[in-house]
Amino acid sequence: MFKLVKIALRNLLRYKRRTLLTSSLIAVGVTFVLVFVSSSSAFKNLMISQITDSMLGHIQIHKQGYMASIDSLPLTLNLDQKDIEKLEKAVNSMSGIKAYSPRIKFAGMFSNFMETTNIRVNGVYPDKEEAVAPLLPGRVKQGEKVIKKGEMFIPELLAKGMEVKVGDTIVVIATNRDGSVNGKQFRVGAVIESVTGPGGRDGYMHIEDAMEMLRMDQMEVSEVAIRLDDFDKLHSVSAALDAALSDQLNKAGKPVFDVRTWEDLSPFYNVSRMIEVMTFFIRLMLIAIVLISVMNVMIMAVYERIREIGTMAAIGTKPGKILFLFLIEGFFLGLTGTLVGIVFTCAVTYVINAVEISFNFGRQIGLVLSPRLEPGQIFLISGIVILVSILAALQPAYKASRMEPINALRHV
Amino acid sequence: MSLIFAQDLTKVYALGEQRVEALRSVNFAVEPSSFVSFVGPSGSGKTTLLNLIGCMDKPTSGSLRVAGIDTSSLSRREAAEFRGKNLGFIFQDFNLMSVLTVYENVEYPLLVVQNVSAAERKERILTLLDTVGMLDQKDKHPDQISGGQKQRVAVARALVTNPSLVLADEPTANLDSKTAFRVIDTMHKMKDELGVTFIFSTHDRKIVGEVETIYTLTDGMITGKASGKGGGHV
Ligand SMILES: Nc1ncnc2c1ncn2[C@@H]1O[C@H](COP(=O)(O)OP(=O)(O)O)[C@@H](O)[C@H]1O
Ligand SMILES: [Mg+2]
């Protein structure tokens, strides 16, 4: 067994150039895939955290039916005081949740006393909102970082279009759920960077100001946004929340709450899916490269060594051992390629991190790509490559093991 | 009991429409510890016969018993096992493994075929290499030694598993006559020392002078049996 390994290794060394070429091809493939996977997942994670941490939150809970008409920000589908209490109880007793923020969302008119445009408003508790969207204070371009009563955060797009600055007085007008119109004056507390995608025209005010504007006697919220301790637990926590809240039924016997992850809430989920699909195809390409190159080498190796195989068989080597010998050769081709590939990958990743490749994501500029090698990915790719190498050697190895010694020995 | 017993041994190759009768009703017996050669021109059936004895091919008809086993009853795997345990092979083209050293080539059959302790393995290999006169070359690779030396290594390789029978198909065809005599001489010496039976084939009648039993093959038939001197060639 150990000696077979020795023979296999010597055979690989016998054709140095070919072995070198094949394993470098595998190494380059492994490097390419690992660098691609780590960079694209770094990009993806950066993108997701930009989206979730500047506004969306990881999970949002609405009243059932709200999502269907979310574009018009209906006030008739809010969660009432009782719903909120139940929800808070469930959220507080669940592990894995870092923070939650109730929001009143409504569409209104925004006026600088000369012009009017429409605006979407989030009424929030400043501290809770910041805990759920930690990038919010960072989005402030001018003004104060904290939302105060009587003040508003105005998105940059709107501020530019309406020519308002921090400290200006503006009016927000909104229709409440009963159809009556109400207006209120605010001071512009801050101008914030608009986020990419939906929410680009979202402004913020204190939740109590929102209640007053909408003439709510009791607290009602449009949504509760949630931030998790660990983003990787997104689906498990979401499912747990769903389960914990599913016994709350309305009069029609339908669940009251609708739990959604960011994936349902942002169109960028499709981009992240695309990245995953691309990663899959790139892995597939690597498999094809390894399969073809190892198979090619092993077919040649078997062909060149027909007489040697015949000799081994004549001397009494059992077919299984001959099969094994060639499988070991395939295994070592894959292994060498993988190990060299991992070393290359470390080098390339180091360089990428050192040169700080930066890119812009929508309006967020200067994001730095910092790929990190995940051991899981390395194991997965190495495992695939080595397995495929062995599989590629299987057919030639089988052929070798089936050779009749008399025919093989006659071969010139 | 005879080591080899062949009765009406026939081998027919079918090449499409054509039928080649490589062996026609051959009868012979070989006793243990003998030195036998089959002599005949090219195409007379020597290789075919040795392949049958070596359990690498099956007869078309007739029976062949080697070391008490009916060779046609063996499966591929069993035949490999049988060869490893009971037979040794020497080839016309030496067929040493080029990636292995002289020492490792002799070691090879012990590794794949039998479980012999490391200490005993080493002892056997070194003794055999000494006997065939190749001990000082043991760390060289096959491409660094001459044809005659290669064949002596092959003799050691064939003997390392203590087989009861060694088959050598034209072992001297690629050697000059002086070297050929030396190789035959080595084989003969091993037969005397170890009591192993050697069967070899050759188309060259000159080199079989010292062989105990000589069968003449013509067109797949045994046309003569002679006894040589039985002594060592000088
Ligand atoms: N595999 C084969 N297929 C067809 N004919 C064969 C085959 N092997 C040998 N023969 C024929 O059988 C005859 C005997 O061949 P062989 O045993 O090789 O003789 P030798 O070894 O004495 O030269 C020859 O006519 C040869 O052409
Ligand atoms: Mg022949």
XYZ file of C-alpha atoms and ligand atoms in Angstrom:
674
model
C 0.000 0.000 0.000
C 2.639 2.481 1.081
C 4.916 1.140 -1.633
C 2.194 1.592 -4.234
C 2.072 5.246 -3.238
C 5.821 5.427 -3.724
C 5.563 3.841 -7.166
C 2.739 6.204 -8.116
C 4.750 9.234 -7.061
C 7.800 8.043 -8.976
C 5.677 7.545 -12.059
C 4.436 11.102 -11.765
C 8.001 12.329 -11.424
C 9.049 10.276 -14.426
C 7.087 12.658 -16.664
C 8.022 15.833 -14.842
C 6.950 18.325 -17.428
C 3.559 16.756 -17.983
C 2.882 16.410 -14.280
C 3.985 19.982 -13.728
C 1.766 21.274 -16.511
C -1.290 19.417 -15.353
C -0.919 20.330 -11.725
C -0.241 23.961 -12.583
C -3.379 24.002 -14.686
C -5.306 22.658 -11.718
C -3.532 25.113 -9.406
C -4.463 28.061 -11.613
C -8.052 26.838 -11.762
C -8.227 26.441 -8.000
C -6.702 29.879 -7.474
C -9.098 31.488 -9.895
C -12.135 29.894 -8.307
C -11.079 30.572 -4.724
C -10.210 34.199 -5.472
C -13.446 34.638 -7.376
C -15.486 33.033 -4.628
C -13.895 35.042 -1.843
C -14.044 38.331 -3.767
C -17.588 37.878 -4.920
C -18.742 36.858 -1.495
C -16.905 39.850 -0.001
C -18.670 42.049 -2.541
C -21.988 40.395 -1.833
C -21.631 40.728 1.927
C -20.627 44.342 1.592
C -23.633 45.012 -0.601
C -26.002 43.221 1.741
C -24.689 45.010 4.783
C -24.984 48.349 3.004
C -28.598 47.598 2.267
C -29.601 46.137 5.592
C -27.537 48.386 7.849
C -28.352 51.721 6.319
C -32.084 51.290 6.273
C -33.777 47.984 5.756
C -32.810 45.925 8.790
C -32.403 42.159 8.534
C -36.022 41.225 9.061
C -39.222 43.209 8.914
C -42.583 42.338 10.362
C -45.776 43.841 8.977
C -49.428 43.227 9.332
C -50.590 40.548 6.958
C -51.484 42.215 3.650
C -49.262 45.262 4.091
C -46.571 43.927 1.771
C -49.007 43.677 -1.120
C -49.561 47.432 -1.112
C -46.265 48.545 0.393
C -45.644 51.023 -2.416
C -48.502 53.236 -1.309
C -47.579 52.998 2.390
C -51.181 52.387 3.505
C -52.138 53.545 6.964
C -55.070 51.202 7.152
C -52.867 48.136 7.534
C -50.925 49.145 10.597
C -50.173 46.993 13.599
C -52.202 48.271 16.557
C -51.249 48.619 20.205
C -52.253 45.058 21.020
C -50.348 43.618 18.062
C -47.274 45.610 19.025
C -47.366 44.310 22.568
C -47.572 40.714 21.413
C -44.821 41.296 18.927
C -42.536 42.909 21.488
C -43.112 40.031 23.838
C -42.183 37.508 21.169
C -39.134 39.454 20.026
C -37.862 40.013 23.558
C -38.089 36.358 24.452
C -36.290 35.217 21.324
C -32.556 34.724 21.219
C -30.435 35.956 18.353
C -32.163 39.341 18.067
C -29.997 42.347 18.708
C -32.496 45.155 18.300
C -35.854 46.076 16.878
C -37.322 49.333 15.728
C -41.022 50.114 15.254
C -41.662 52.467 12.345
C -44.631 54.487 11.204
C -44.341 54.936 7.462
C -46.423 57.273 5.409
C -46.418 59.194 2.183
C -46.821 62.958 2.350
C -46.192 66.269 0.679
C -43.045 68.218 1.391
C -43.055 71.977 0.969
C -40.413 74.701 1.291
C -43.184 77.308 1.053
C -42.527 77.825 -2.648
C -42.563 74.380 -4.144
C -44.080 71.078 -3.140
C -43.004 67.530 -3.803
C -43.807 64.144 -2.378
C -41.858 62.448 0.360
C -41.905 59.168 2.212
C -41.553 59.505 5.925
C -40.353 57.094 8.581
C -41.422 57.913 12.074
C -38.962 56.206 14.404
C -37.559 56.074 17.914
C -34.088 57.507 17.222
C -32.203 55.139 19.523
C -34.057 52.028 18.366
C -33.678 52.957 14.727
C -29.961 53.485 15.123
C -29.614 50.073 16.766
C -31.336 48.417 13.816
C -29.691 50.531 11.090
C -26.246 51.350 12.475
C -25.149 53.002 9.249
C -27.890 55.662 9.530
C -25.819 58.250 11.473
C -23.035 57.722 8.956
C -25.362 58.779 6.172
C -25.736 62.293 7.641
C -23.974 64.679 5.252
C -24.798 67.887 7.074
C -26.382 68.552 10.418
C -26.896 66.541 13.541
C -26.582 62.806 13.819
C -29.620 62.335 16.047
C -33.273 62.703 15.127
C -34.897 65.189 17.510
C -38.530 66.022 17.987
C -39.624 68.816 15.673
C -36.782 68.060 13.294
C -36.451 65.891 10.217
C -33.744 64.032 8.321
C -34.210 64.948 4.658
C -32.806 62.754 1.874
C -30.160 64.456 -0.223
C -32.120 63.995 -3.457
C -34.973 66.017 -2.016
C -32.797 68.619 -0.359
C -31.044 69.328 -3.652
C -34.243 69.432 -5.677
C -36.023 71.697 -3.229
C -32.951 73.700 -2.294
C -33.291 73.278 1.437
C -30.452 73.297 3.944
C -29.961 72.273 7.523
C -31.805 74.723 9.774
C -34.470 75.667 7.198
C -38.094 75.363 8.108
C -40.254 73.148 5.970
C -43.799 71.793 6.055
C -44.930 68.213 5.745
C -48.544 67.550 4.874
C -50.167 64.144 5.118
C -53.549 62.532 4.946
C -54.431 60.341 7.881
C -56.312 57.090 7.715
C -59.667 58.815 7.996
C -58.897 61.046 5.045
C -58.376 64.309 6.871
C -55.331 66.370 6.002
C -52.874 67.700 8.514
C -49.701 69.739 8.178
C -46.792 70.350 10.516
C -43.721 72.516 10.429
C -40.278 70.992 10.926
C -36.753 72.222 11.120
C -34.335 70.398 8.797
C -32.122 68.598 11.302
C -29.889 66.848 8.820
C -29.456 66.063 5.177
C -28.731 62.393 4.645
C -27.223 60.443 1.829
C -29.956 58.767 -0.210
C -29.727 55.004 -0.236
C -29.619 53.030 -3.451
C -32.869 51.426 -4.487
C -36.219 51.804 -2.737
C -35.977 54.199 0.152
C -34.060 56.805 -1.833
C -36.737 59.392 -0.993
C -37.201 58.337 2.615
C -36.954 60.979 5.312
C -36.982 60.441 9.067
C -38.817 62.097 11.965
C -39.470 61.204 15.574
C -42.225 58.648 15.953
C -44.200 60.930 18.266
C -44.204 63.671 15.633
C -45.525 61.132 13.163
C -48.283 60.108 15.582
C -49.232 63.726 16.036
C -49.280 64.405 12.303
C -51.453 61.408 11.642
C -53.625 62.188 14.655
C -53.123 58.784 16.216
C -54.493 58.511 19.770
C -52.797 55.221 20.263
C -49.556 53.854 18.932
C -49.850 52.167 15.563
C -46.873 51.086 13.471
C -46.440 50.124 9.830
C -43.537 47.831 10.443
C -41.073 46.562 12.968
C -37.522 46.222 11.648
C -35.208 43.729 13.328
C -31.457 43.367 13.503
C -29.899 40.031 14.371
C -26.816 39.216 16.389
C -25.574 36.969 13.624
C -26.576 37.574 10.011
C -25.842 33.944 9.130
C -28.773 32.905 11.324
C -31.166 34.941 9.167
C -33.295 32.059 8.052
C -33.428 30.205 11.331
C -34.387 33.290 13.342
C -36.908 34.301 10.720
C -38.471 30.860 10.835
C -38.500 30.916 14.636
C -40.204 34.311 14.647
C -42.692 33.095 12.122
C -43.452 30.091 14.281
C -43.719 32.144 17.473
C -46.122 34.585 15.851
C -48.155 32.180 13.775
C -50.653 31.484 16.569
C -51.803 35.111 16.434
C -54.837 34.913 14.186
C -57.200 37.653 13.058
C -60.983 37.381 12.984
C -60.854 35.699 9.602
C -58.592 33.020 11.046
C -55.522 34.236 9.153
C -52.210 35.037 10.840
C -51.871 38.646 11.903
C -48.148 39.002 11.311
C -46.105 38.760 8.169
C -42.391 38.063 8.768
C -40.060 38.915 5.887
C -36.293 38.801 5.518
C -34.336 41.403 3.586
C -34.387 38.960 0.673
C -38.080 39.617 0.173
C -37.666 43.326 0.644
C -34.816 44.366 -1.623
C -34.353 43.880 -5.354
C -30.644 43.426 -4.638
C -31.418 39.967 -3.455
C -31.513 39.005 -7.139
C -28.030 40.411 -7.618
C -26.762 38.333 -4.755
C -28.493 35.288 -6.246
C -26.806 35.989 -9.568
C -23.443 36.049 -7.846
C -24.216 32.670 -6.321
C -25.258 31.245 -9.682
C -22.073 32.551 -11.260
C -20.036 30.993 -8.493
C -21.749 27.709 -9.175
C -20.921 27.820 -12.873
C -17.349 28.808 -12.198
C -17.020 25.795 -9.912
C -18.491 23.674 -12.656
C -15.868 24.992 -15.056
C -13.139 24.085 -12.612
C -14.544 20.583 -12.394
C -14.465 20.332 -16.174
C -10.867 21.561 -16.326
C -9.713 19.106 -13.686
C -11.672 16.251 -15.202
C -10.356 16.784 -18.699
C -6.742 17.449 -17.782
C -6.380 14.604 -15.308
C -8.190 12.192 -17.565
C -5.985 13.208 -20.462
C -2.802 12.624 -18.497
C -3.997 9.339 -17.083
C -5.095 8.014 -20.466
C -1.639 8.842 -21.801
C 0.010 7.305 -18.767
C -1.881 4.053 -19.187
C -1.154 3.948 -22.900
C 2.550 4.533 -22.420
C 2.831 1.933 -19.721
C 0.913 -0.920 -21.298
C 3.895 -3.264 -21.187
C 4.659 -2.302 -17.653
C 1.061 -3.004 -16.708
C 1.365 -6.346 -18.492
C 4.492 -7.149 -16.514
C 2.871 -6.231 -13.230
C -0.141 -8.360 -14.050
C 2.002 -11.295 -15.194
C 4.036 -11.192 -12.007
C 0.804 -11.567 -10.086
C -0.379 -8.074 -9.255
C -4.116 -8.348 -8.761
C -6.335 -6.156 -10.940
C -7.500 -4.194 -7.900
C -3.971 -3.110 -7.093
C -3.318 -1.965 -10.641
C -6.538 0.058 -10.500
C -5.460 1.531 -7.200
C -2.025 2.496 -8.503
C -3.503 4.690 -11.215
C -6.124 6.147 -8.894
C -3.338 7.196 -6.540
C -1.611 8.937 -9.421
C -4.800 10.859 -10.199
C -5.213 11.680 -6.531
C -1.716 13.111 -6.275
C -2.145 15.195 -9.417
C -5.259 16.716 -7.866
C -3.673 17.096 -4.447
C -0.556 18.860 -5.737
C -2.633 21.177 -7.890
C -4.888 21.993 -4.957
C -2.080 22.665 -2.504
C -0.212 24.890 -4.931
C -3.523 26.577 -5.786
C -4.181 27.355 -2.131
C -0.757 28.916 -1.789
C -1.370 31.010 -4.922
C -4.767 32.022 -3.579
C -3.296 33.232 -0.311
C -0.820 35.333 -2.269
C -3.429 36.804 -4.611
C -5.848 37.513 -1.766
C -3.076 39.217 0.168
C -2.331 41.419 -2.832
C -6.002 42.308 -3.359
C -6.279 43.340 0.277
C -3.017 45.254 0.114
C -3.935 47.348 -2.932
C -7.406 48.100 -1.480
C -9.547 47.782 -4.566
C -12.408 50.192 -4.026
C -15.695 50.484 -5.841
C -18.922 52.420 -5.655
C -22.225 50.836 -4.867
C -24.903 53.203 -6.016
C -24.384 56.378 -4.015
C -22.041 54.775 -1.520
C -18.579 55.460 -2.827
C -15.164 54.171 -1.891
C -16.217 50.820 -0.517
C -13.127 48.652 -0.191
C -13.230 45.064 -1.391
C -11.648 42.895 1.277
C -11.890 39.237 0.305
C -11.256 36.823 3.110
C -10.442 33.139 2.649
C -13.036 31.013 4.304
C -11.747 27.614 5.428
C -15.089 26.116 4.467
C -14.675 27.229 0.859
C -11.098 25.994 0.746
C -12.133 22.574 2.034
C -15.054 22.403 -0.340
C -13.032 23.334 -3.427
C -10.105 21.086 -2.444
C -12.479 18.227 -1.801
C -14.177 18.691 -5.154
C -10.895 18.930 -7.067
C -9.359 15.870 -5.425
C -12.509 13.839 -5.822
C -12.827 14.824 -9.468
C -9.157 13.936 -10.042
C -9.742 10.467 -8.679
C -12.905 10.130 -10.744
C -11.047 11.250 -13.856
C -8.408 8.590 -13.241
C -11.047 5.948 -12.724
C -11.740 5.122 -16.347
C -8.083 4.831 -17.441
C -7.265 2.971 -14.224
C -10.079 0.541 -14.823
C -8.884 -0.009 -18.354
C -5.394 -0.747 -17.058
C -6.707 -3.209 -14.517
C -8.696 -5.069 -17.161
C -5.744 -5.558 -19.497
C -4.832 -9.106 -20.346
C -1.147 -9.610 -19.540
C -0.434 -11.490 -22.772
C -1.812 -8.680 -24.920
C -0.192 -6.010 -22.827
C 3.189 -7.737 -22.925
C 3.031 -8.045 -26.707
C 2.446 -4.320 -27.029
C 5.425 -2.448 -28.440
C 3.464 -36.160 -9.129
C 4.491 -34.132 -12.126
C 4.785 -30.384 -11.698
C 3.282 -29.870 -15.122
C 1.118 -32.297 -16.956
C -0.191 -31.452 -20.429
C -2.540 -33.717 -22.302
C -3.751 -33.104 -25.869
C -3.090 -29.442 -25.253
C -4.456 -27.422 -28.152
C -4.656 -23.719 -28.752
C -6.420 -22.230 -31.724
C -6.476 -18.497 -32.414
C -9.433 -17.297 -34.410
C -8.651 -14.239 -36.471
C -11.939 -13.476 -38.151
C -12.413 -16.236 -40.698
C -8.883 -17.462 -40.206
C -7.947 -20.101 -37.653
C -4.369 -20.396 -36.487
C -3.536 -23.647 -34.758
C -0.724 -22.477 -32.524
C -0.566 -25.737 -30.525
C -1.821 -29.077 -31.745
C -2.413 -31.866 -29.240
C 0.720 -31.375 -27.252
C 1.563 -33.960 -24.561
C 4.359 -33.695 -22.040
C 5.160 -33.762 -18.336
C 7.697 -31.832 -16.312
C 9.017 -33.131 -13.009
C 9.927 -30.862 -10.080
C 13.451 -29.450 -9.987
C 14.128 -29.875 -13.657
C 15.551 -27.620 -16.320
C 13.518 -27.804 -19.503
C 13.635 -25.941 -22.756
C 11.315 -25.672 -25.729
C 13.217 -25.011 -28.905
C 11.683 -24.042 -32.194
C 11.688 -21.419 -34.895
C 9.646 -18.268 -34.695
C 5.939 -19.051 -34.962
C 6.287 -22.606 -33.716
C 4.124 -21.965 -30.644
C 6.663 -21.402 -27.854
C 5.111 -18.220 -26.498
C 1.640 -19.708 -26.762
C 2.727 -22.723 -24.727
C 4.491 -20.690 -22.047
C 1.482 -18.361 -21.762
C -0.723 -21.389 -21.144
C 1.618 -22.762 -18.499
C 1.846 -19.289 -16.999
C -1.971 -19.147 -16.596
C -2.153 -16.040 -18.725
C -4.215 -17.742 -21.407
C -6.545 -20.739 -21.554
C -6.281 -23.761 -23.811
C -8.846 -24.289 -26.559
C -8.976 -27.978 -25.691
C -7.020 -30.589 -23.800
C -5.949 -30.270 -20.228
C -3.093 -28.612 -18.452
C -2.272 -29.045 -14.776
C 0.334 -26.842 -13.152
C 1.320 -27.513 -9.526
C -1.753 -29.651 -9.146
C -4.176 -26.990 -10.430
C -6.277 -27.220 -13.568
C -5.332 -23.897 -15.142
C -8.551 -23.478 -17.090
C -10.552 -23.379 -13.864
C -8.937 -20.158 -12.641
C -10.631 -16.755 -12.831
C -8.604 -13.701 -13.839
C -8.046 -12.733 -10.253
C -7.294 -16.271 -9.103
C -4.856 -16.677 -11.962
C -3.031 -13.514 -10.868
C -2.876 -14.826 -7.340
C -1.668 -18.219 -8.539
C 1.076 -16.640 -10.628
C 2.199 -14.511 -7.740
C 2.410 -17.458 -5.359
C 3.740 -20.236 -7.563
C 5.361 -18.826 -10.662
C 8.236 -16.604 -11.603
C 8.569 -14.856 -14.968
C 11.528 -13.809 -17.052
C 10.826 -11.890 -20.242
C 12.644 -11.452 -23.509
C 12.689 -7.661 -23.045
C 13.573 -7.855 -19.338
C 10.566 -5.695 -18.439
C 12.047 -4.177 -15.337
C 10.135 -1.234 -13.990
C 12.050 1.854 -14.970
C 10.968 3.946 -11.978
C 12.309 1.381 -9.535
C 15.916 0.641 -8.644
C 17.454 -2.792 -9.096
C 16.765 -3.544 -5.447
C 13.166 -2.310 -5.674
C 12.521 -4.280 -8.837
C 13.452 -7.468 -7.021
C 11.414 -6.340 -4.027
C 8.296 -5.620 -6.088
C 6.809 -9.145 -6.286
C 7.162 -9.531 -2.540
C 5.259 -6.333 -1.923
C 2.310 -6.863 -4.181
C 2.112 -10.556 -3.898
C 3.090 -11.878 -0.552
C 3.263 -10.753 2.988
C 6.835 -11.251 4.034
C 8.311 -9.408 6.983
C 10.578 -6.491 6.147
C 13.642 -8.147 7.624
C 13.155 -11.365 5.715
C 12.408 -9.428 2.570
C 15.679 -7.578 2.758
C 17.631 -10.727 3.507
C 16.119 -12.583 0.559
C 16.642 -9.755 -1.896
C 20.252 -9.188 -0.916
C 21.054 -12.898 -1.035
C 19.513 -13.251 -4.477
C 21.201 -10.153 -5.824
C 24.472 -11.536 -4.532
C 23.880 -14.901 -6.180
C 23.123 -13.356 -9.576
C 26.108 -11.070 -9.140
C 24.197 -7.802 -9.040
C 24.601 -6.793 -5.406
C 26.985 -3.939 -6.163
C 24.507 -2.482 -8.652
C 21.488 -2.632 -6.370
C 20.814 1.107 -6.239
C 21.025 1.698 -9.958
C 18.028 2.171 -12.200
C 17.413 -0.235 -15.111
C 18.531 2.324 -17.695
C 21.946 2.432 -16.042
C 22.804 -1.254 -16.487
C 23.426 -3.539 -19.467
C 21.009 -6.040 -21.008
C 22.720 -9.039 -19.446
C 22.665 -7.341 -16.067
C 18.996 -6.520 -16.485
C 18.218 -10.127 -17.232
C 20.102 -11.283 -14.155
C 18.057 -8.823 -12.087
C 14.981 -10.313 -13.741
C 16.141 -13.784 -12.668
C 16.423 -12.561 -9.087
C 12.978 -10.950 -9.356
C 11.496 -14.206 -10.660
C 12.948 -16.138 -7.744
C 12.316 -13.801 -4.850
C 8.887 -15.219 -4.028
C 10.282 -18.780 -3.841
C 8.206 -20.052 -6.774
C 8.100 -23.708 -7.692
C 8.376 -22.878 -11.391
C 10.068 -20.120 -13.386
C 8.974 -19.452 -16.962
C 11.313 -17.663 -19.322
C 10.137 -16.911 -22.846
C 13.228 -16.410 -25.030
C 15.182 -14.847 -22.173
C 18.345 -14.621 -24.245
C 16.936 -13.382 -27.563
C 18.056 -9.826 -26.907
C 21.497 -10.740 -25.608
C 24.744 -11.535 -27.354
C 25.728 -15.181 -27.109
C 28.348 -14.727 -24.409
C 25.920 -12.875 -22.183
C 23.209 -15.362 -23.096
C 25.354 -18.230 -21.820
C 25.960 -16.349 -18.623
C 22.264 -15.819 -18.021
C 21.446 -19.463 -18.746
C 24.284 -20.376 -16.449
C 22.855 -18.209 -13.685
C 19.436 -19.811 -14.141
C 21.005 -23.243 -13.983
C 22.890 -22.419 -10.847
C 19.694 -21.216 -9.195
C 17.966 -24.415 -10.189
C 20.702 -26.434 -8.551
C 20.757 -24.298 -5.409
C 17.051 -23.780 -4.876
C 15.530 -26.791 -6.580
C 13.318 -24.529 -8.686
C 12.070 -25.792 -12.032
C 13.015 -23.619 -14.975
C 11.220 -23.765 -18.303
C 12.545 -21.569 -21.016
C 12.059 -21.224 -24.713
C 14.499 -20.285 -27.407
C 14.820 -20.318 -31.163
C 18.581 -20.699 -30.809
C 19.588 -24.305 -30.422
C 23.213 -23.388 -29.671
C 22.504 -22.092 -26.190
C 20.634 -25.130 -24.867
C 23.603 -27.448 -24.649
C 23.497 -27.940 -20.923
C 19.750 -28.291 -20.537
C 18.383 -31.526 -19.083
C 15.343 -31.897 -21.277
C 14.909 -30.336 -24.690
C 11.599 -30.411 -26.536
C 11.568 -29.444 -30.163
C 8.483 -27.557 -31.333
C 7.500 -27.429 -34.979
C 4.257 -25.835 -36.169
C 2.620 -26.297 -32.793
C 3.642 -29.906 -32.368
C 6.348 -31.525 -30.259
C 8.578 -33.203 -32.808
C 11.436 -34.251 -30.595
C 12.584 -34.810 -27.059
C 16.233 -34.984 -26.130
C 18.204 -35.020 -22.947
C 21.159 -32.716 -22.629
C 24.199 -33.191 -20.512
C 22.431 -32.068 -17.372
C 25.619 -30.541 -16.110
C 26.629 -26.917 -15.859
C 27.854 -25.072 -18.868
C 31.305 -23.554 -18.647
N -2.956 -13.528 -30.253
C -2.800 -14.203 -31.392
N -3.735 -14.151 -32.350
C -3.593 -14.822 -33.480
N -2.567 -15.601 -33.782
C -1.573 -15.704 -32.888
C -1.639 -15.004 -31.643
N -0.529 -15.304 -30.922
C 0.194 -16.141 -31.697
N -0.429 -16.373 -32.849
C 0.025 -17.266 -33.915
O 0.244 -18.516 -33.317
C 1.415 -19.091 -33.850
C 2.386 -19.388 -32.758
O 2.835 -18.175 -32.218
P 3.805 -18.056 -30.981
O 3.275 -18.903 -29.906
O 3.987 -16.629 -30.688
O 5.138 -18.665 -31.552
P 6.660 -18.404 -31.111
O 6.633 -17.845 -29.754
O 7.271 -19.780 -31.180
O 7.244 -17.491 -32.106
C 1.964 -18.113 -34.872
O 1.516 -18.536 -36.154
C 1.349 -16.818 -34.505
O 1.153 -16.019 -35.644
Mg 7.525 -16.054 -29.009
